[in-house]
mmCIF file of C-alpha atoms in Angstrom:
data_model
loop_
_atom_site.group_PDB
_atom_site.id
_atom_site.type_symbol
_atom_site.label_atom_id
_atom_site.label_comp_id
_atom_site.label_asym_id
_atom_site.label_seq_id
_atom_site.Cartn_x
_atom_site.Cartn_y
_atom_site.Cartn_z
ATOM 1 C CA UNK R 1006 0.000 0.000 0.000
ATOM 2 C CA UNK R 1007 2.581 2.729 0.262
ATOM 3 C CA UNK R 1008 4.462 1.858 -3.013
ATOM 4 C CA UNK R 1009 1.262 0.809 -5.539
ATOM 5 C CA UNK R 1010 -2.077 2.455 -5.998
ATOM 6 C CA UNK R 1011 -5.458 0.842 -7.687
ATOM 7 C CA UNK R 1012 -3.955 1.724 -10.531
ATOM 8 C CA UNK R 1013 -0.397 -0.201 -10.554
ATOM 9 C CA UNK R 1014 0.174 -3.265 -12.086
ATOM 10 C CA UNK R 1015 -2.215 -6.487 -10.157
ATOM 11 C CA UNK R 1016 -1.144 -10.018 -10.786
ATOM 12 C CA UNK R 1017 -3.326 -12.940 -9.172
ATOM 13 C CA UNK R 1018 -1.164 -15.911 -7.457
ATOM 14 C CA UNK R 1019 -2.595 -19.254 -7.554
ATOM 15 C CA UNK R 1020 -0.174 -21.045 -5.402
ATOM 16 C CA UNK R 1021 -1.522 -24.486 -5.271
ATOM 17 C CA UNK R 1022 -0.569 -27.178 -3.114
ATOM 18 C CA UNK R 1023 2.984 -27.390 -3.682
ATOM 19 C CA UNK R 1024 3.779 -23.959 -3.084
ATOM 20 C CA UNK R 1025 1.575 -23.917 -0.153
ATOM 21 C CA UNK R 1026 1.264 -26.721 1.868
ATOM 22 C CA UNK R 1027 3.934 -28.782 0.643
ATOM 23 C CA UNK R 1028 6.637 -26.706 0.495
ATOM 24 C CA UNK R 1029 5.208 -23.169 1.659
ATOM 25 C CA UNK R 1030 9.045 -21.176 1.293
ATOM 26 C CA UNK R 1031 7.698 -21.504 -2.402
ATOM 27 C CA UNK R 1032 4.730 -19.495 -2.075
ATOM 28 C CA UNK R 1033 6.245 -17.070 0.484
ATOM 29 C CA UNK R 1034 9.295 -16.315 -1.660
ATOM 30 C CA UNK R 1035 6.945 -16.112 -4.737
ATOM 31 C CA UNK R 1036 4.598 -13.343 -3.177
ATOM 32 C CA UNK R 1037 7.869 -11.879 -1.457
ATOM 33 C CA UNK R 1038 9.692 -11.744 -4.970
ATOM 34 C CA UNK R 1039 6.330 -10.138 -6.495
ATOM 35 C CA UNK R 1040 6.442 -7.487 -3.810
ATOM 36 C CA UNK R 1041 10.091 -6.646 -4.652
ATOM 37 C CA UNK R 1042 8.632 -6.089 -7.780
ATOM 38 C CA UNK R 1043 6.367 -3.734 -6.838
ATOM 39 C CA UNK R 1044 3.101 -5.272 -8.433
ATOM 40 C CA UNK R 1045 -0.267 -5.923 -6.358
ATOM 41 C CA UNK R 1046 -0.934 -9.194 -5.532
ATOM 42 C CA UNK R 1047 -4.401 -11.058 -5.282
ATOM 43 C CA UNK R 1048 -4.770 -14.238 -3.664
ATOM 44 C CA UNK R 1049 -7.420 -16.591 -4.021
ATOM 45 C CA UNK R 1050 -9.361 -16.817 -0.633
ATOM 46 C CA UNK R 1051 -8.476 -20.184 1.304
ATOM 47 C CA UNK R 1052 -6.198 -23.201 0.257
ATOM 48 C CA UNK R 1053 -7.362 -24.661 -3.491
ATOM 49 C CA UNK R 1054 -6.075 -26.978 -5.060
ATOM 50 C CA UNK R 1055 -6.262 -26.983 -8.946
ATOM 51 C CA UNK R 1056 -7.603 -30.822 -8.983
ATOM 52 C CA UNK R 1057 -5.120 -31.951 -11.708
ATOM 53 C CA UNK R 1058 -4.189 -35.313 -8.862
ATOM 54 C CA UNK R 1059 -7.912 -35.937 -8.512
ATOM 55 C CA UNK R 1060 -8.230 -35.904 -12.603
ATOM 56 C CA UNK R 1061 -4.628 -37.572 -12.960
ATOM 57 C CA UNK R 1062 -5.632 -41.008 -10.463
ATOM 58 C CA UNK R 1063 -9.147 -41.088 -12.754
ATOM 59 C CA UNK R 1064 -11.508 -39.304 -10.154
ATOM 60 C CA UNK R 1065 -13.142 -37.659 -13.254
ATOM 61 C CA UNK R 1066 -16.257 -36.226 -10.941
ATOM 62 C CA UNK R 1067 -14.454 -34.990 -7.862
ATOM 63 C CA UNK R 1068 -11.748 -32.562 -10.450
ATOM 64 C CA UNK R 1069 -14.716 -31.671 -12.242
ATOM 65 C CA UNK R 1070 -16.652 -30.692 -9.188
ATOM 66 C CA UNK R 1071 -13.619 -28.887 -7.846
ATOM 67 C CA UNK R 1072 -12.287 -26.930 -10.945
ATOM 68 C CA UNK R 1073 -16.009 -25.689 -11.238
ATOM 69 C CA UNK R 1074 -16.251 -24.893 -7.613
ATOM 70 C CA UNK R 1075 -12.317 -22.994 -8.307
ATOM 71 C CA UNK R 1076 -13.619 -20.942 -11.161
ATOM 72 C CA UNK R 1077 -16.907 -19.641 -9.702
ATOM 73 C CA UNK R 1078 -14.858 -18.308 -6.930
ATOM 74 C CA UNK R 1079 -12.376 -17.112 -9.305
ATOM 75 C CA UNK R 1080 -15.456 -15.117 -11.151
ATOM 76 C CA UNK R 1081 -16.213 -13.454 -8.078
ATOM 77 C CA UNK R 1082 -12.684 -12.509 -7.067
ATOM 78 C CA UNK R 1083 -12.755 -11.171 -10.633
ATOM 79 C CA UNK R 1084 -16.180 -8.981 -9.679
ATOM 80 C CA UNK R 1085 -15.530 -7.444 -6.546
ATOM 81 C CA UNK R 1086 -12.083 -6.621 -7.901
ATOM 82 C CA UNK R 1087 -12.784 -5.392 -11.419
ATOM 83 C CA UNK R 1088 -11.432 -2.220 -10.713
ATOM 84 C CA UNK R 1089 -7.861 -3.638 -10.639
ATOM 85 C CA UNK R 1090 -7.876 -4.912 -14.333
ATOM 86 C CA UNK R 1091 -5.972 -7.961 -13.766
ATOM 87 C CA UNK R 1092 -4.161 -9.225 -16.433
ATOM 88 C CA UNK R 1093 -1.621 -11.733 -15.750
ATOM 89 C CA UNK R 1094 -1.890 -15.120 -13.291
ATOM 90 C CA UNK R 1095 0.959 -16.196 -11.982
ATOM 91 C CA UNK R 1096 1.937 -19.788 -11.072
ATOM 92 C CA UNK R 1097 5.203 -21.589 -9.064
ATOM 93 C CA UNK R 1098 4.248 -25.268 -10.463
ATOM 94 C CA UNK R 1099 4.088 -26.204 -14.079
ATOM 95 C CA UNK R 1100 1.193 -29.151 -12.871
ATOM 96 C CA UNK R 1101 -0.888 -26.173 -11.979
ATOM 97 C CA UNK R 1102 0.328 -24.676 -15.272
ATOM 98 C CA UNK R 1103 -1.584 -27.255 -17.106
ATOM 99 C CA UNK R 1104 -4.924 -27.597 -14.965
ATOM 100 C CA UNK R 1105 -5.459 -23.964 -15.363
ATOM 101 C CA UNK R 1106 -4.796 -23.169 -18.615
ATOM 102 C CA UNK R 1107 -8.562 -25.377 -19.007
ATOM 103 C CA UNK R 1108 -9.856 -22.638 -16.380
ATOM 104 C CA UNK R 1109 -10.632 -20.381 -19.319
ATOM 105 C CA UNK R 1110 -8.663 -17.611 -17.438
ATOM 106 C CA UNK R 1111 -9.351 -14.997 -20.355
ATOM 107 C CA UNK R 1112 -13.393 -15.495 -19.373
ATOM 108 C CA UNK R 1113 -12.782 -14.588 -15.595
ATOM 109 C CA UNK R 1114 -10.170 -11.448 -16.209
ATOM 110 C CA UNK R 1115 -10.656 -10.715 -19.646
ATOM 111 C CA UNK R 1116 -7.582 -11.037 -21.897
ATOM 112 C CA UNK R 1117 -4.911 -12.118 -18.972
ATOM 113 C CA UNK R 1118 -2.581 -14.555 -19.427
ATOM 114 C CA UNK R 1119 -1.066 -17.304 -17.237
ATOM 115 C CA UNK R 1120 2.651 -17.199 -16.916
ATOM 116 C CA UNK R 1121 5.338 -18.868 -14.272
ATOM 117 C CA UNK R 1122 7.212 -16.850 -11.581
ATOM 118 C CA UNK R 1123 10.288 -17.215 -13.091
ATOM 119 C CA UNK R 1124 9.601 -16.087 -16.275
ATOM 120 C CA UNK R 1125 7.510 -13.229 -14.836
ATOM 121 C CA UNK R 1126 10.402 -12.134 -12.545
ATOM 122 C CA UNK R 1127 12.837 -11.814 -15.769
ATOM 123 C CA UNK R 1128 10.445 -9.783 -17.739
ATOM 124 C CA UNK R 1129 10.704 -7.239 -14.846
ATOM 125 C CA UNK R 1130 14.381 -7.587 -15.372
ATOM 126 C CA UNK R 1131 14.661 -9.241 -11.997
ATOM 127 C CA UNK R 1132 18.045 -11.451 -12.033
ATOM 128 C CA UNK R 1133 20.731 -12.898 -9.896
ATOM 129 C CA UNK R 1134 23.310 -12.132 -12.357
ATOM 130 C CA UNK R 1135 25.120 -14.811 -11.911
ATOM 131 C CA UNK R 1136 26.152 -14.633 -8.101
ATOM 132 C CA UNK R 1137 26.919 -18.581 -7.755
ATOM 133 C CA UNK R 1138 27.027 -21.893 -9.945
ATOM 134 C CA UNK R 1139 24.459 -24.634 -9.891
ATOM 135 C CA UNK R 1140 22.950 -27.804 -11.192
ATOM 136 C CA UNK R 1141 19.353 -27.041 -13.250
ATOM 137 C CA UNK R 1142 16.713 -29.971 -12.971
ATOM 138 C CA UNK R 1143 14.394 -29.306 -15.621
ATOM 139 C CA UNK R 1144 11.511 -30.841 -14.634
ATOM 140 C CA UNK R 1145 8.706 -33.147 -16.489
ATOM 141 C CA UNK R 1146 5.909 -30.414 -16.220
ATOM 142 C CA UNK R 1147 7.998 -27.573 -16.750
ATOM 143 C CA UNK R 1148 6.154 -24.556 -15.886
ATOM 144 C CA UNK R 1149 8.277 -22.121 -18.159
ATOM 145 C CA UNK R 1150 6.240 -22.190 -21.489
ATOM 146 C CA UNK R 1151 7.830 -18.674 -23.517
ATOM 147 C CA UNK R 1152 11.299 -20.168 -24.728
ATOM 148 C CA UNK R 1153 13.676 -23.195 -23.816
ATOM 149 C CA UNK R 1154 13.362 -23.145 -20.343
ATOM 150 C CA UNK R 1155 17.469 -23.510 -20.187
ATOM 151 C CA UNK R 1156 17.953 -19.939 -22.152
ATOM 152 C CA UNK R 1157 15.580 -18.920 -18.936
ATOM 153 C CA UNK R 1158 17.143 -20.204 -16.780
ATOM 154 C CA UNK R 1159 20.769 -18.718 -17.303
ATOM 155 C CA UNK R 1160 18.889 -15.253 -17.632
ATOM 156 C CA UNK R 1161 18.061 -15.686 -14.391
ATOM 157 C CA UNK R 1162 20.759 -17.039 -12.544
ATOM 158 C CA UNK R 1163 23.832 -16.880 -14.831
ATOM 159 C CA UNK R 1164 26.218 -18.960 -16.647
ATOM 160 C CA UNK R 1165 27.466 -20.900 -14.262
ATOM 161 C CA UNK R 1166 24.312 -23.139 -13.916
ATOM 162 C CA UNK R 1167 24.590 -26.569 -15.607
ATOM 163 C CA UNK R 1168 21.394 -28.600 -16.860
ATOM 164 C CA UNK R 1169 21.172 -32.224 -14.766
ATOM 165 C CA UNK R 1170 19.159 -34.363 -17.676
ATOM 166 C CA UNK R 1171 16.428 -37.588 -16.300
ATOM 167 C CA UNK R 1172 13.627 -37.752 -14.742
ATOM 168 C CA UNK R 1173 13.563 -37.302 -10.768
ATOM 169 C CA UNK R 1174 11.381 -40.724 -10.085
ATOM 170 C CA UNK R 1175 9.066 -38.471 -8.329
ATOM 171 C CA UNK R 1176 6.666 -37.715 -10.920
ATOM 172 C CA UNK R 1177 3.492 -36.711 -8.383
ATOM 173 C CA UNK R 1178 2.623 -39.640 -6.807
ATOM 174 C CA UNK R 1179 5.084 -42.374 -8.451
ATOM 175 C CA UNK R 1180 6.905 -42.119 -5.662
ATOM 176 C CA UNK R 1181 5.109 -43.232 -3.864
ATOM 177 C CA UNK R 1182 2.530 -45.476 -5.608
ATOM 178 C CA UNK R 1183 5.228 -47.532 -8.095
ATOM 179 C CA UNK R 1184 8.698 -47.292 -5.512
ATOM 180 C CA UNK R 1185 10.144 -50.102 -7.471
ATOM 181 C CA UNK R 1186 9.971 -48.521 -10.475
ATOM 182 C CA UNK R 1187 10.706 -45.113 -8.786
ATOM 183 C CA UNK R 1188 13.514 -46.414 -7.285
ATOM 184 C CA UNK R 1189 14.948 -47.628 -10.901
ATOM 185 C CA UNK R 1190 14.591 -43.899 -12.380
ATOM 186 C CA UNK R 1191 16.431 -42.666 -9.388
ATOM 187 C CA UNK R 1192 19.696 -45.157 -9.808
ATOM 188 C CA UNK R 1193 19.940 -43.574 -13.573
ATOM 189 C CA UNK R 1194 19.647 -39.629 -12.132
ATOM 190 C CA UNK R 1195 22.051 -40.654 -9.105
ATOM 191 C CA UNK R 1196 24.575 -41.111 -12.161
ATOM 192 C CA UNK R 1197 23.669 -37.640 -14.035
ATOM 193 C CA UNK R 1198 23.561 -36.044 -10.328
ATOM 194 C CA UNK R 1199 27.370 -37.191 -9.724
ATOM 195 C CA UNK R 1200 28.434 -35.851 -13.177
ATOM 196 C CA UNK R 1201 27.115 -32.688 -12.834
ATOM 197 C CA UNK R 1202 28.726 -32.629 -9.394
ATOM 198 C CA UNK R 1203 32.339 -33.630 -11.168
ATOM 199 C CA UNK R 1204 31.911 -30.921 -13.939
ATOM 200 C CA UNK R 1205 31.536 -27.959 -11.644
ATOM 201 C CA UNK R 1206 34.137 -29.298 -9.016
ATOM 202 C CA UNK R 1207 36.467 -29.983 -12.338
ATOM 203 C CA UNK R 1208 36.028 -26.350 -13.341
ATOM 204 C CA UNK R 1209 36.438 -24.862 -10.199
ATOM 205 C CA UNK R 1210 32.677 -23.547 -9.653
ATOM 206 C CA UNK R 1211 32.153 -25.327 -7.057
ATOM 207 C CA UNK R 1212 35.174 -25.660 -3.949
ATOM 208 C CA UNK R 1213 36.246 -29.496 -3.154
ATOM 209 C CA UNK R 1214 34.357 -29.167 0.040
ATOM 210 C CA UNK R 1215 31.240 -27.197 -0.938
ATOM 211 C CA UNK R 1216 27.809 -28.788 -1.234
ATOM 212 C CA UNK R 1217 26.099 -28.889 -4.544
ATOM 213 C CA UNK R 1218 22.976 -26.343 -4.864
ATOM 214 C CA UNK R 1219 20.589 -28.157 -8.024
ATOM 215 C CA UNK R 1220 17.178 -25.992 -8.359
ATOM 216 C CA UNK R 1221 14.087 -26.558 -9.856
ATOM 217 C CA UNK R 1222 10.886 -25.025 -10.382
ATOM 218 C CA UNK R 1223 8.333 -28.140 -9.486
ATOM 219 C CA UNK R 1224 7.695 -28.551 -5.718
ATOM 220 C CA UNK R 1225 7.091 -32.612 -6.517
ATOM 221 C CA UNK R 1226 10.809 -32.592 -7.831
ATOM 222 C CA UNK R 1227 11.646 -30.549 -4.989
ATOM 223 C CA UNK R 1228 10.807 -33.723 -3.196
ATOM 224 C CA UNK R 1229 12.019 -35.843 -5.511
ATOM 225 C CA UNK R 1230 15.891 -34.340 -5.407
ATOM 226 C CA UNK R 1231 15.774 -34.152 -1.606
ATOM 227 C CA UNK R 1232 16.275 -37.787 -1.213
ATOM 228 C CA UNK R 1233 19.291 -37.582 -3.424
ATOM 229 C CA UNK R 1234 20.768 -35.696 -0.211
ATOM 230 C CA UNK R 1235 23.434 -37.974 0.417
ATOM 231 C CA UNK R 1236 24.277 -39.540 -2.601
ATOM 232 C CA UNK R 1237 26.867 -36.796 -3.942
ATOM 233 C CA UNK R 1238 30.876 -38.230 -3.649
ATOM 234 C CA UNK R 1239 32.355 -35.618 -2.443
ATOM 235 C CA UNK R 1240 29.292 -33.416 -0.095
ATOM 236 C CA UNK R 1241 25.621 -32.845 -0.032
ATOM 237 C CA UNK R 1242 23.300 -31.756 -2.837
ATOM 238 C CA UNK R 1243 21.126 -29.412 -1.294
ATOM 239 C CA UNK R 1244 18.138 -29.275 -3.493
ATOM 240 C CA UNK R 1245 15.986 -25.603 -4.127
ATOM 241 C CA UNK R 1246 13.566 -23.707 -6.128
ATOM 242 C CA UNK R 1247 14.696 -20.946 -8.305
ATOM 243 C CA UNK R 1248 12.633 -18.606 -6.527
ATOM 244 C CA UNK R 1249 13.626 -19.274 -3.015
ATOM 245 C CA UNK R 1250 17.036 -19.038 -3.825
ATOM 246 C CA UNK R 1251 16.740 -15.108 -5.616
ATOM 247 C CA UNK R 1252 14.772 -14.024 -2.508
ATOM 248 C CA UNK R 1253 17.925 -15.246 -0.351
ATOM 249 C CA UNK R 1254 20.216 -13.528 -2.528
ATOM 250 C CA UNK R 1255 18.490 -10.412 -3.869
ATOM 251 C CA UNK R 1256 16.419 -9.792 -0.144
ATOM 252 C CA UNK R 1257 19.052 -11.652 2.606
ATOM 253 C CA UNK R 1258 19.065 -14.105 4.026
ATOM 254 C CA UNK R 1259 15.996 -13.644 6.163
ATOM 255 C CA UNK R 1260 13.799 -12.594 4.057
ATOM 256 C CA UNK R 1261 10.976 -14.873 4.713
ATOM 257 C CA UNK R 1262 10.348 -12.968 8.652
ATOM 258 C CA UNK R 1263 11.492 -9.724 6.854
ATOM 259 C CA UNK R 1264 8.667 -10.044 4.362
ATOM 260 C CA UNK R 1265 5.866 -11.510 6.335
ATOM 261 C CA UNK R 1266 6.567 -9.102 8.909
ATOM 262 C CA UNK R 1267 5.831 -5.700 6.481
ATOM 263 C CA UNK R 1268 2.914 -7.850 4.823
ATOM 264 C CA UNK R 1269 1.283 -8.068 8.129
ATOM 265 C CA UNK R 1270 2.347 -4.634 9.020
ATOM 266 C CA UNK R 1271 -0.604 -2.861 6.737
ATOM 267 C CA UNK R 1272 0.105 -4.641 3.911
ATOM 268 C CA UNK R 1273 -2.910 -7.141 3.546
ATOM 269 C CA UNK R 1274 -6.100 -6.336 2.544
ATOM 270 C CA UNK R 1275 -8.704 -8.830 2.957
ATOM 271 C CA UNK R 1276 -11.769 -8.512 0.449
ATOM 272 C CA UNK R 1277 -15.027 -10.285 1.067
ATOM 273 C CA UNK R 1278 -15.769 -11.738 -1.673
#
């Protein structure tokens, strides 16, 4: 409120459940990162989930019933705030990426568009310029959509960040539901893990006793690389998202308290809607 006015730029946030109840630093560093760049941001009210697991495990009725519970809310958030002309949603998973995109987004605030964090953060020209190197796990439902998500990637955080190719093994629920088969996929990105980890050590990138940073931007991968924790040769591999990683470096290091405390210090307003 005392940097934006009902007529500066309003983006509307659909966090989901990744960036909000599975891994919530997502969410926070998203809205933090959005109020860095100076832009309004709506929430929806409550915790929704898009309902792409319900429709993904074949529970056809219960993701119908909740994407047209989601978009009748999302109507009204568009009603009582029409005087904000929102054009752009903004998402932190690419699985939320897809369910919304059959939301029919440009019916509820006419003419928007739906576009990832990261993406949205380097149209504002927000960057780390390359302050450390890194691995890159592209993940299965990328959520970056406007080029190679690579080229974005290095725009964001530099160089120095090298792409880690296979598939996680956690893949939603496979994890969970199909271990053996999880387990499999994880023995073949154990082996692209390590040579990333050789490559920057070999080029001096990353110090013989440093742990190796690899970011994403999919909270399931999130949880996917963490249990490749203690498989590195020579350290850790401390798995993050993009996000939460340019809010440590561009806000400090405690930015999360630093940010919730000036949000709740006048900066949320609550709209019945």
């Amino acid at each position: 409120p005392k940097s934006t006015t009902s007529d500066t730029e309003a983006v509307f946030y659909f966090p989901g459940c990744g960036s909000e109840r599975l891994f919530s630093q997502v969410g926070l560093a998203t809205q933090a990162m959005l109020w860095h760049a100076g832009v309004q941001t709506v929430l929806p009210p409550g915790y929704l989930c898009c309902g792409y697991p319900q429709r993904g495990s074949g529970q056809f009725d219960v993701a119908e019933k909740m994407i047209t519970d989601n978009r009748v809310l999302f109507h009204r958030v568009a009603n009582t705030l029409n005087y904000l002309d929102i054009k752009t949603v903004v998402v932190s998973c690419g699985t939320c990426y897809d369910q919304l995109q059959g939301y029919q987004f440009d019916k509820i605030f006419p003419g928007c568009r739906i576009i990832d964090i990261h993406e949205y953060l380097l149209e504002k020209g927000i960057t780390l310029a390359g302050k450390g190197s890194y691995l890159y796990h592209d993940p299965c439902h990328t959520p970056m959509k406007l080029q190679e998500p690579m080229k974005t990637v290095k725009a964001l955080v530099g160089e120095n960040v090298l792409k880690s190719e296979r598939c996680c093994g956690e893949s939603g629920t496979l994890g969970v539901t199909r271990p053996d088969i999880s387990t499999q996929i994880r023995f073949r990105k154990t082996e692209e893990i390590r040579k990333g980890e050789a490559t920057l050590r070999a080029n001096g990138e990353v110090g013989a006793k440093e742990n190796v940073k690899i970011l994403t931007s999919c909270p399931s991968c999130l949880q996917g690389l963490s249990r490749y924790q203690d498989d590195l040769q020579n350290g850790l591999l401390e798995a993050d998202y993009i996000v939460v990683e340019m809010a440590r470096e561009i806000l400090g290091e405690n930015w999360m308290p630093e940010y919730v405390k000036l949000a709740n210090e006048g900066g949320i307003e609550r709209v019945l809607v």
